[in-house]
mmCIF file of C-alpha atoms in Angstrom:
data_model
loop_
_atom_site.group_PDB
_atom_site.id
_atom_site.type_symbol
_atom_site.label_atom_id
_atom_site.label_comp_id
_atom_site.label_asym_id
_atom_site.label_seq_id
_atom_site.Cartn_x
_atom_site.Cartn_y
_atom_site.Cartn_z
ATOM 1 C CA MET A 26 110.001 97.889 88.451
ATOM 2 C CA PHE A 27 107.316 99.072 86.037
ATOM 3 C CA ARG A 28 105.896 95.544 85.738
ATOM 4 C CA GLU A 29 106.025 94.752 89.460
ATOM 5 C CA ALA A 30 104.301 98.031 90.210
ATOM 6 C CA LEU A 31 101.642 97.396 87.569
ATOM 7 C CA PHE A 32 100.990 93.949 89.051
ATOM 8 C CA ASP A 33 100.935 95.089 92.686
ATOM 9 C CA SER A 34 98.676 98.026 91.917
ATOM 10 C CA LYS A 35 95.894 95.864 90.490
ATOM 11 C CA ALA A 36 94.212 95.711 93.914
ATOM 12 C CA ALA A 37 94.049 99.499 93.823
ATOM 13 C CA ALA A 38 92.616 99.358 90.297
ATOM 14 C CA PHE A 39 89.717 97.150 91.462
ATOM 15 C CA GLY A 40 89.010 99.521 94.328
ATOM 16 C CA TYR A 41 89.613 102.858 92.620
ATOM 17 C CA ILE A 42 88.004 102.473 89.208
ATOM 18 C CA PRO A 43 84.461 101.567 90.415
ATOM 19 C CA LEU A 44 84.602 104.105 93.230
ATOM 20 C CA ALA A 45 85.873 106.882 90.950
ATOM 21 C CA MET A 46 83.116 105.953 88.472
ATOM 22 C CA ALA A 47 80.560 106.401 91.246
ATOM 23 C CA PHE A 48 82.166 109.747 92.061
ATOM 24 C CA GLY A 49 82.102 110.862 88.412
ATOM 25 C CA MET A 50 78.418 110.008 88.051
ATOM 26 C CA LEU A 51 77.383 111.647 91.332
ATOM 27 C CA PHE A 52 79.416 114.769 90.680
ATOM 28 C CA GLN A 53 77.785 115.082 87.277
ATOM 29 C CA SER A 54 74.383 114.865 88.965
ATOM 30 C CA LEU A 55 75.138 118.372 90.319
ATOM 31 C CA GLN A 56 74.563 119.446 86.675
ATOM 32 C CA ILE A 57 77.986 120.982 86.165
ATOM 33 C CA HIS A 58 80.439 120.909 83.270
ATOM 34 C CA TRP A 59 82.120 117.490 82.907
ATOM 35 C CA ILE A 60 85.607 118.986 83.063
ATOM 36 C CA PHE A 61 85.122 119.833 86.766
ATOM 37 C CA SER A 62 84.740 116.185 87.773
ATOM 38 C CA ILE A 63 88.003 115.337 86.064
ATOM 39 C CA LEU A 64 89.829 118.405 87.419
ATOM 40 C CA MET A 65 88.597 117.509 90.899
ATOM 41 C CA SER A 66 89.894 113.931 90.646
ATOM 42 C CA PHE A 67 93.165 115.045 89.069
ATOM 43 C CA PHE A 68 94.042 117.876 91.476
ATOM 44 C CA VAL A 69 92.293 117.005 94.739
ATOM 45 C CA TYR A 70 92.749 113.221 94.473
ATOM 46 C CA ALA A 71 91.221 112.326 97.836
ATOM 47 C CA GLY A 72 88.333 109.863 97.617
ATOM 48 C CA SER A 73 86.514 110.489 100.874
ATOM 49 C CA ALA A 74 86.926 114.275 100.700
ATOM 50 C CA GLN A 75 85.611 114.375 97.126
ATOM 51 C CA PHE A 76 82.499 112.402 98.066
ATOM 52 C CA ILE A 77 81.862 114.449 101.217
ATOM 53 C CA ALA A 78 82.136 117.615 99.070
ATOM 54 C CA ILE A 79 79.124 116.587 96.927
ATOM 55 C CA PRO A 80 76.362 117.208 99.510
ATOM 56 C CA LEU A 81 78.262 120.273 100.781
ATOM 57 C CA LEU A 82 78.471 121.774 97.277
ATOM 58 C CA ALA A 83 74.836 120.919 96.603
ATOM 59 C CA ASN A 84 73.885 122.919 99.703
ATOM 60 C CA HIS A 85 76.170 125.816 98.670
ATOM 61 C CA ALA A 86 78.272 125.412 101.808
ATOM 62 C CA SER A 87 80.825 128.145 102.509
ATOM 63 C CA LEU A 88 84.400 127.626 101.312
ATOM 64 C CA LEU A 89 85.455 127.699 104.964
ATOM 65 C CA SER A 90 83.290 124.741 105.955
ATOM 66 C CA LEU A 91 84.382 122.969 102.771
ATOM 67 C CA SER A 92 88.047 123.379 103.716
ATOM 68 C CA ILE A 93 87.441 122.324 107.332
ATOM 69 C CA ALA A 94 85.612 119.183 106.194
ATOM 70 C CA THR A 95 88.414 118.433 103.695
ATOM 71 C CA PHE A 96 91.060 118.927 106.350
ATOM 72 C CA LEU A 97 89.348 116.678 108.890
ATOM 73 C CA VAL A 98 88.596 113.902 106.428
ATOM 74 C CA ASN A 99 92.215 113.962 105.230
ATOM 75 C CA MET A 100 93.780 114.384 108.644
ATOM 76 C CA ARG A 101 94.829 110.738 108.681
ATOM 77 C CA HIS A 102 97.377 111.611 105.952
ATOM 78 C CA LEU A 103 99.343 113.481 108.620
ATOM 79 C CA PHE A 104 100.184 110.142 110.152
ATOM 80 C CA TYR A 105 100.984 108.329 106.896
ATOM 81 C CA GLY A 106 103.771 110.749 106.065
ATOM 82 C CA LEU A 107 105.505 109.987 109.352
ATOM 83 C CA ALA A 108 106.127 106.433 108.130
ATOM 84 C CA PHE A 109 107.645 107.571 104.833
ATOM 85 C CA LEU A 110 110.056 110.294 105.837
ATOM 86 C CA ASP A 111 113.093 108.356 104.674
ATOM 87 C CA LYS A 112 111.461 107.314 101.396
ATOM 88 C CA PHE A 113 110.747 109.175 98.152
ATOM 89 C CA LYS A 114 114.399 110.054 97.550
ATOM 90 C CA PHE A 115 113.791 112.147 94.453
ATOM 91 C CA ASN A 116 114.420 115.729 93.467
ATOM 92 C CA LYS A 117 111.977 118.287 94.843
ATOM 93 C CA PHE A 118 109.548 118.127 91.947
ATOM 94 C CA LEU A 119 109.090 114.354 91.847
ATOM 95 C CA LYS A 120 109.129 114.089 95.623
ATOM 96 C CA GLY A 121 106.377 116.697 95.695
ATOM 97 C CA TYR A 122 104.346 114.537 93.337
ATOM 98 C CA LEU A 123 104.840 111.389 95.427
ATOM 99 C CA ILE A 124 103.738 113.234 98.562
ATOM 100 C CA PHE A 125 100.686 114.450 96.616
ATOM 101 C CA GLY A 126 99.869 110.846 95.673
ATOM 102 C CA LEU A 127 100.108 109.411 99.177
ATOM 103 C CA THR A 128 96.645 107.844 99.575
ATOM 104 C CA ASP A 129 95.241 105.000 101.679
ATOM 105 C CA GLU A 130 95.848 102.535 98.838
ATOM 106 C CA SER A 131 99.312 103.645 97.719
ATOM 107 C CA TYR A 132 100.356 103.816 101.366
ATOM 108 C CA ALA A 133 99.119 100.261 101.966
ATOM 109 C CA ILE A 134 100.835 98.841 98.840
ATOM 110 C CA ILE A 135 104.190 100.515 99.468
ATOM 111 C CA CYS A 136 104.120 99.454 103.140
ATOM 112 C CA ALA A 137 103.318 95.857 102.177
ATOM 113 C CA LYS A 138 106.261 95.619 99.738
ATOM 114 C CA LYS A 139 109.005 97.011 101.884
ATOM 115 C CA LYS A 140 111.479 94.523 100.424
ATOM 116 C CA TYR A 141 111.714 96.467 97.149
ATOM 117 C CA ASP A 142 112.698 99.754 98.749
ATOM 118 C CA ASN A 143 113.163 101.191 95.283
ATOM 119 C CA LYS A 144 112.231 104.767 94.584
ATOM 120 C CA TRP A 145 111.000 104.031 91.040
ATOM 121 C CA TYR A 146 108.751 101.278 92.391
ATOM 122 C CA GLU A 147 107.271 103.867 94.763
ATOM 123 C CA PHE A 148 106.870 106.307 91.881
ATOM 124 C CA TYR A 149 105.034 103.823 89.636
ATOM 125 C CA ILE A 150 102.678 102.718 92.423
ATOM 126 C CA VAL A 151 101.717 106.327 93.144
ATOM 127 C CA PHE A 152 101.394 107.104 89.434
ATOM 128 C CA PHE A 153 99.212 104.060 88.642
ATOM 129 C CA CYS A 154 96.870 104.723 91.571
ATOM 130 C CA HIS A 155 96.427 108.332 90.424
ATOM 131 C CA LEU A 156 95.830 107.126 86.861
ATOM 132 C CA TYR A 157 93.136 104.629 87.947
ATOM 133 C CA TRP A 158 91.360 107.305 89.929
ATOM 134 C CA VAL A 159 91.245 109.781 87.005
ATOM 135 C CA LEU A 160 90.373 107.020 84.537
ATOM 136 C CA GLY A 161 87.476 105.837 86.717
ATOM 137 C CA THR A 162 86.166 109.405 86.929
ATOM 138 C CA VAL A 163 86.300 109.762 83.119
ATOM 139 C CA LEU A 164 84.376 106.478 82.751
ATOM 140 C CA GLY A 165 81.799 107.683 85.298
ATOM 141 C CA VAL A 166 81.286 110.941 83.380
ATOM 142 C CA ILE A 167 80.873 109.048 80.084
ATOM 143 C CA LEU A 168 78.441 106.594 81.659
ATOM 144 C CA TYR A 169 76.395 109.444 83.143
ATOM 145 C CA LYS A 170 76.123 111.134 79.725
ATOM 146 C CA ASN A 171 74.986 107.931 78.063
ATOM 147 C CA LEU A 172 72.516 106.820 80.683
ATOM 148 C CA VAL A 173 70.289 109.897 80.718
ATOM 149 C CA GLY A 174 67.156 109.630 82.797
ATOM 150 C CA ILE A 175 68.431 106.985 85.200
ATOM 151 C CA ASN A 176 68.471 108.053 88.828
ATOM 152 C CA PHE A 177 71.965 107.534 90.225
ATOM 153 C CA ASN A 178 71.146 108.585 93.783
ATOM 154 C CA PHE A 179 71.583 105.030 95.042
ATOM 155 C CA LEU A 180 75.300 105.302 94.175
ATOM 156 C CA PHE A 181 75.711 107.557 97.201
ATOM 157 C CA PHE A 182 75.461 104.318 99.102
ATOM 158 C CA SER A 183 78.841 103.171 97.734
ATOM 159 C CA LEU A 184 80.300 105.824 100.017
ATOM 160 C CA VAL A 185 78.575 104.251 103.035
ATOM 161 C CA THR A 186 80.023 100.852 102.090
ATOM 162 C CA LEU A 187 83.513 102.360 101.725
ATOM 163 C CA PHE A 188 83.427 104.044 105.137
ATOM 164 C CA ALA A 189 81.876 100.997 106.804
ATOM 165 C CA ILE A 190 84.692 98.806 105.441
ATOM 166 C CA LEU A 191 87.354 101.315 106.487
ATOM 167 C CA THR A 192 85.783 101.396 109.975
ATOM 168 C CA VAL A 193 85.931 97.604 110.202
ATOM 169 C CA ASP A 194 89.583 97.595 109.058
ATOM 170 C CA ALA A 195 90.581 100.358 111.465
ATOM 171 C CA PHE A 196 88.783 98.583 114.302
ATOM 172 C CA LYS A 197 90.394 95.220 113.539
ATOM 173 C CA PHE A 198 93.780 96.913 113.573
ATOM 174 C CA THR A 199 93.427 98.674 116.939
ATOM 175 C CA ARG A 200 90.508 96.908 118.719
ATOM 176 C CA ASN A 201 89.861 100.290 120.259
ATOM 177 C CA TYR A 202 86.300 100.391 121.635
ATOM 178 C CA PHE A 203 86.897 103.720 123.344
ATOM 179 C CA ALA A 204 87.663 105.618 120.129
ATOM 180 C CA LEU A 205 84.734 103.962 118.348
ATOM 181 C CA ILE A 206 82.242 104.852 121.100
ATOM 182 C CA VAL A 207 83.568 108.415 121.473
ATOM 183 C CA GLY A 208 83.104 108.959 117.733
ATOM 184 C CA VAL A 209 79.577 107.542 117.616
ATOM 185 C CA LEU A 210 78.393 109.388 120.749
ATOM 186 C CA SER A 211 79.805 112.765 119.771
ATOM 187 C CA TYR A 212 78.240 112.392 116.333
ATOM 188 C CA PHE A 213 74.788 111.725 117.822
ATOM 189 C CA ILE A 214 75.118 114.570 120.322
ATOM 190 C CA PHE A 215 75.747 117.203 117.645
ATOM 191 C CA ARG A 216 73.397 115.577 115.157
ATOM 192 C CA TYR A 217 70.418 115.620 117.500
ATOM 193 C CA LEU A 218 71.252 119.032 118.929
ATOM 194 C CA GLU A 219 70.836 120.030 115.259
ATOM 195 C CA VAL A 220 74.131 121.926 115.221
ATOM 196 C CA LYS A 221 74.677 123.134 111.654
ATOM 197 C CA GLU A 222 78.261 121.923 111.142
ATOM 198 C CA TYR A 223 77.750 118.697 113.074
ATOM 199 C CA LEU A 224 80.307 116.735 111.042
ATOM 200 C CA PHE A 225 83.037 119.207 111.985
ATOM 201 C CA PHE A 226 82.082 119.518 115.658
ATOM 202 C CA SER A 227 81.734 115.788 116.248
ATOM 203 C CA MET A 228 85.189 115.161 114.746
ATOM 204 C CA LEU A 229 86.716 118.007 116.754
ATOM 205 C CA LEU A 230 85.139 116.837 120.026
ATOM 206 C CA SER A 231 86.326 113.242 119.496
ATOM 207 C CA PHE A 232 89.840 114.439 118.667
ATOM 208 C CA ILE A 233 89.968 116.490 121.892
ATOM 209 C CA ILE A 234 88.598 113.642 124.046
ATOM 210 C CA ILE A 235 91.005 111.066 122.592
ATOM 211 C CA PHE A 236 93.925 113.477 122.860
ATOM 212 C CA ILE A 237 93.185 114.237 126.535
ATOM 213 C CA ARG A 238 92.753 110.549 127.349
ATOM 214 C CA THR A 239 96.036 109.667 125.624
ATOM 215 C CA TYR A 240 97.772 112.505 127.465
ATOM 216 C CA LYS A 241 96.415 111.270 130.797
ATOM 217 C CA THR A 242 97.366 107.615 130.247
ATOM 218 C CA GLU A 243 100.856 108.600 129.067
ATOM 219 C CA ASN A 244 101.364 110.688 132.205
ATOM 220 C CA MET A 245 99.988 107.936 134.461
ATOM 221 C CA GLY A 246 102.429 105.545 132.806
ATOM 222 C CA LYS A 247 105.306 107.888 133.567
ATOM 223 C CA LYS A 248 104.223 108.259 137.200
ATOM 224 C CA ASN A 249 104.154 104.493 137.602
ATOM 225 C CA VAL A 250 107.619 104.169 136.119
ATOM 226 C CA PHE A 251 109.185 106.872 138.240
ATOM 227 C CA GLY A 252 107.298 105.916 141.398
ATOM 228 C CA MET B 7 70.705 119.875 93.141
ATOM 229 C CA PHE B 8 71.706 122.429 90.567
ATOM 230 C CA LEU B 9 74.896 124.445 90.464
ATOM 231 C CA ASP B 10 75.061 127.298 87.999
ATOM 232 C CA ASN B 11 78.051 129.019 89.514
ATOM 233 C CA ASN B 12 81.211 127.807 87.798
ATOM 234 C CA LEU B 13 83.399 130.143 89.804
ATOM 235 C CA TYR B 14 82.163 128.571 93.045
ATOM 236 C CA ILE B 15 83.166 125.110 91.780
ATOM 237 C CA ILE B 16 86.579 126.363 90.630
ATOM 238 C CA TYR B 17 87.270 127.950 94.035
ATOM 239 C CA ALA B 18 86.058 124.751 95.716
ATOM 240 C CA ILE B 19 88.468 122.622 93.650
ATOM 241 C CA ILE B 20 91.404 124.969 94.322
ATOM 242 C CA ILE B 21 90.783 125.162 98.060
ATOM 243 C CA MET B 22 90.234 121.414 98.372
ATOM 244 C CA SER B 23 93.477 120.623 96.503
ATOM 245 C CA VAL B 24 95.478 123.041 98.634
ATOM 246 C CA VAL B 25 94.033 121.721 101.908
ATOM 247 C CA THR B 26 94.486 118.084 100.864
ATOM 248 C CA TYR B 27 98.065 118.712 99.791
ATOM 249 C CA LEU B 28 98.776 120.450 103.093
ATOM 250 C CA THR B 29 97.656 117.372 105.046
ATOM 251 C CA ARG B 30 100.070 115.289 102.968
ATOM 252 C CA ILE B 31 103.091 117.594 103.110
ATOM 253 C CA ILE B 32 102.884 118.729 106.759
ATOM 254 C CA PRO B 33 104.553 115.589 108.201
ATOM 255 C CA PHE B 34 107.490 116.021 105.812
ATOM 256 C CA ALA B 35 107.798 119.715 106.619
ATOM 257 C CA PHE B 36 107.235 119.650 110.393
ATOM 258 C CA PHE B 37 108.457 116.244 111.391
ATOM 259 C CA GLN B 38 110.083 117.309 114.661
ATOM 260 C CA TYR B 39 106.835 118.864 115.982
ATOM 261 C CA LEU B 40 104.552 116.027 114.976
ATOM 262 C CA ASN B 41 106.821 113.293 116.221
ATOM 263 C CA ASN B 42 105.458 113.647 119.715
ATOM 264 C CA PRO B 43 104.398 110.368 121.383
ATOM 265 C CA ILE B 44 101.003 111.660 122.541
ATOM 266 C CA LEU B 45 100.131 112.965 119.072
ATOM 267 C CA ARG B 46 101.303 109.721 117.434
ATOM 268 C CA GLN B 47 99.249 107.693 119.899
ATOM 269 C CA THR B 48 96.207 109.902 119.245
ATOM 270 C CA GLY B 49 96.800 109.507 115.514
ATOM 271 C CA LYS B 50 96.673 105.734 115.801
ATOM 272 C CA GLN B 51 93.283 105.878 117.523
ATOM 273 C CA LEU B 52 91.720 108.459 115.205
ATOM 274 C CA PRO B 53 90.971 106.413 112.049
ATOM 275 C CA VAL B 54 88.404 104.103 113.690
ATOM 276 C CA CYS B 55 86.682 107.091 115.293
ATOM 277 C CA LEU B 56 86.644 109.306 112.169
ATOM 278 C CA MET B 57 85.612 106.462 109.846
ATOM 279 C CA ALA B 58 82.706 105.563 112.162
ATOM 280 C CA ILE B 59 81.576 109.211 112.147
ATOM 281 C CA LEU B 60 81.826 109.333 108.339
ATOM 282 C CA THR B 61 79.786 106.115 108.051
ATOM 283 C CA LEU B 62 77.000 107.636 110.173
ATOM 284 C CA TYR B 63 77.199 110.941 108.291
ATOM 285 C CA SER B 64 77.027 109.284 104.887
ATOM 286 C CA ILE B 65 73.982 107.240 105.969
ATOM 287 C CA ASP B 66 72.299 110.438 107.186
ATOM 288 C CA SER B 67 73.134 112.157 103.860
ATOM 289 C CA LEU B 68 70.855 109.632 102.123
ATOM 290 C CA LYS B 69 67.864 111.501 103.599
ATOM 291 C CA ASP B 70 68.000 114.003 100.709
ATOM 292 C CA PHE B 71 66.342 111.482 98.410
ATOM 293 C CA ASP B 72 65.299 108.521 100.601
ATOM 294 C CA ASN B 73 62.429 108.875 103.098
ATOM 295 C CA HIS B 74 63.315 105.581 104.744
ATOM 296 C CA TYR B 75 67.047 106.289 104.737
ATOM 297 C CA PHE B 76 67.582 105.138 108.299
ATOM 298 C CA ILE B 77 66.202 101.615 107.972
ATOM 299 C CA ASN B 78 67.322 101.103 104.348
ATOM 300 C CA GLY B 79 70.781 102.518 105.019
ATOM 301 C CA TRP B 80 71.381 100.446 108.115
ATOM 302 C CA ILE B 81 70.163 97.185 106.588
ATOM 303 C CA ALA B 82 72.400 97.577 103.539
ATOM 304 C CA CYS B 83 75.298 98.769 105.694
ATOM 305 C CA LEU B 84 75.066 95.720 107.968
ATOM 306 C CA VAL B 85 74.876 93.463 104.899
ATOM 307 C CA THR B 86 78.089 95.099 103.610
ATOM 308 C CA ILE B 87 79.898 94.660 106.940
ATOM 309 C CA GLY B 88 78.725 91.035 107.214
ATOM 310 C CA LEU B 89 79.887 90.246 103.688
ATOM 311 C CA TYR B 90 83.208 91.942 104.282
ATOM 312 C CA LEU B 91 83.817 89.977 107.494
ATOM 313 C CA GLY B 92 82.828 86.755 105.747
ATOM 314 C CA LEU B 93 84.406 87.125 102.300
ATOM 315 C CA LYS B 94 87.195 89.628 103.072
ATOM 316 C CA SER B 95 86.713 91.092 99.601
ATOM 317 C CA ILE B 96 86.333 94.868 99.514
ATOM 318 C CA LEU B 97 84.940 95.077 95.982
ATOM 319 C CA THR B 98 82.404 92.238 96.338
ATOM 320 C CA SER B 99 80.997 93.583 99.587
ATOM 321 C CA MET B 100 80.813 97.149 98.207
ATOM 322 C CA VAL B 101 79.031 96.069 95.028
ATOM 323 C CA ILE B 102 76.562 93.703 96.735
ATOM 324 C CA GLY B 103 75.910 96.229 99.533
ATOM 325 C CA THR B 104 75.112 98.935 96.974
ATOM 326 C CA ILE B 105 72.851 96.554 95.013
ATOM 327 C CA VAL B 106 70.976 95.671 98.221
ATOM 328 C CA TYR B 107 70.502 99.392 98.878
ATOM 329 C CA TYR B 108 69.257 99.914 95.308
ATOM 330 C CA LEU B 109 66.690 97.139 95.779
ATOM 331 C CA LEU B 110 65.532 98.587 99.115
ATOM 332 C CA LEU B 111 65.360 102.151 97.759
ATOM 333 C CA ASN B 112 63.214 101.079 94.823
ATOM 334 C CA LYS B 113 61.082 98.822 97.049
ATOM 335 C CA ILE B 114 62.010 95.770 94.992
ATOM 336 C CA ILE B 115 62.644 94.102 98.320
ATOM 337 C CA ALA B 116 60.986 95.479 101.437
ATOM 338 C CA PHE B 117 61.058 94.948 105.165
#
């Protein structure tokens, strides 16, 4: 199981190590102690939320807006767990760790290899992904220390590429123009109204609109069925 | 960008870990409440919407150091999407997209 997991997790290694390196370098550009980058990757372990935190921390955002942004960016996890309720058959401590390590990548790998259905396979996948993420951060911190004077700002763009790719994947999966347009429009509304927490409000507005629309179509469906 | 307040960073890390862990453990703890068809259906539609918002937000965040962030960001972003659709390789399109942005930012190539 160890070997299969190591082999299957190599896709995550190619994705996580460079991205975590970019995170490590950018987080260091806030001029803080190196240990914080590693603690952040070890304990928070949420790629998008960690990147989004960088501009927020740089602007000394309140802890409340930091937690709201973290919650919204990670909200998709709520729906991953629903697929895994019958998995992770460990004692409380190990199960707690596996739930902690449920990321986009580990979720995708475990879903793709349903045939194994082995709890140790699940454990190793989660463990390796976490390891790659921390390792990449350490490499990023080391690289930052050794490349003094180089401006790493352009690395912020790796975040744009990540989100653009995730958008393409999500769109391919659902082909949902409505959700895409709602998201883009609500973002521009709050952005150009110059609302301070425009990230939060645009996500909240889109959630409400999509929820109401889903509620309406579900009810219409029921009416049609029952006459 | 300079942070001298270690305590602020420590609080930030603690609060972010707690919130992130909550989003991961809630479905296991409150399965019966979340297993509602409307919420599940909404959940399926959310990723494309939230990821699009985050793409726009991360392009706008470039304005802190790039005066031409809009044009540079969008060109490099479209290059990334095009490469990803063509090559289907996440890493290649991320790396080339970021290199294109680096070249645009430093005016090595210009439009």
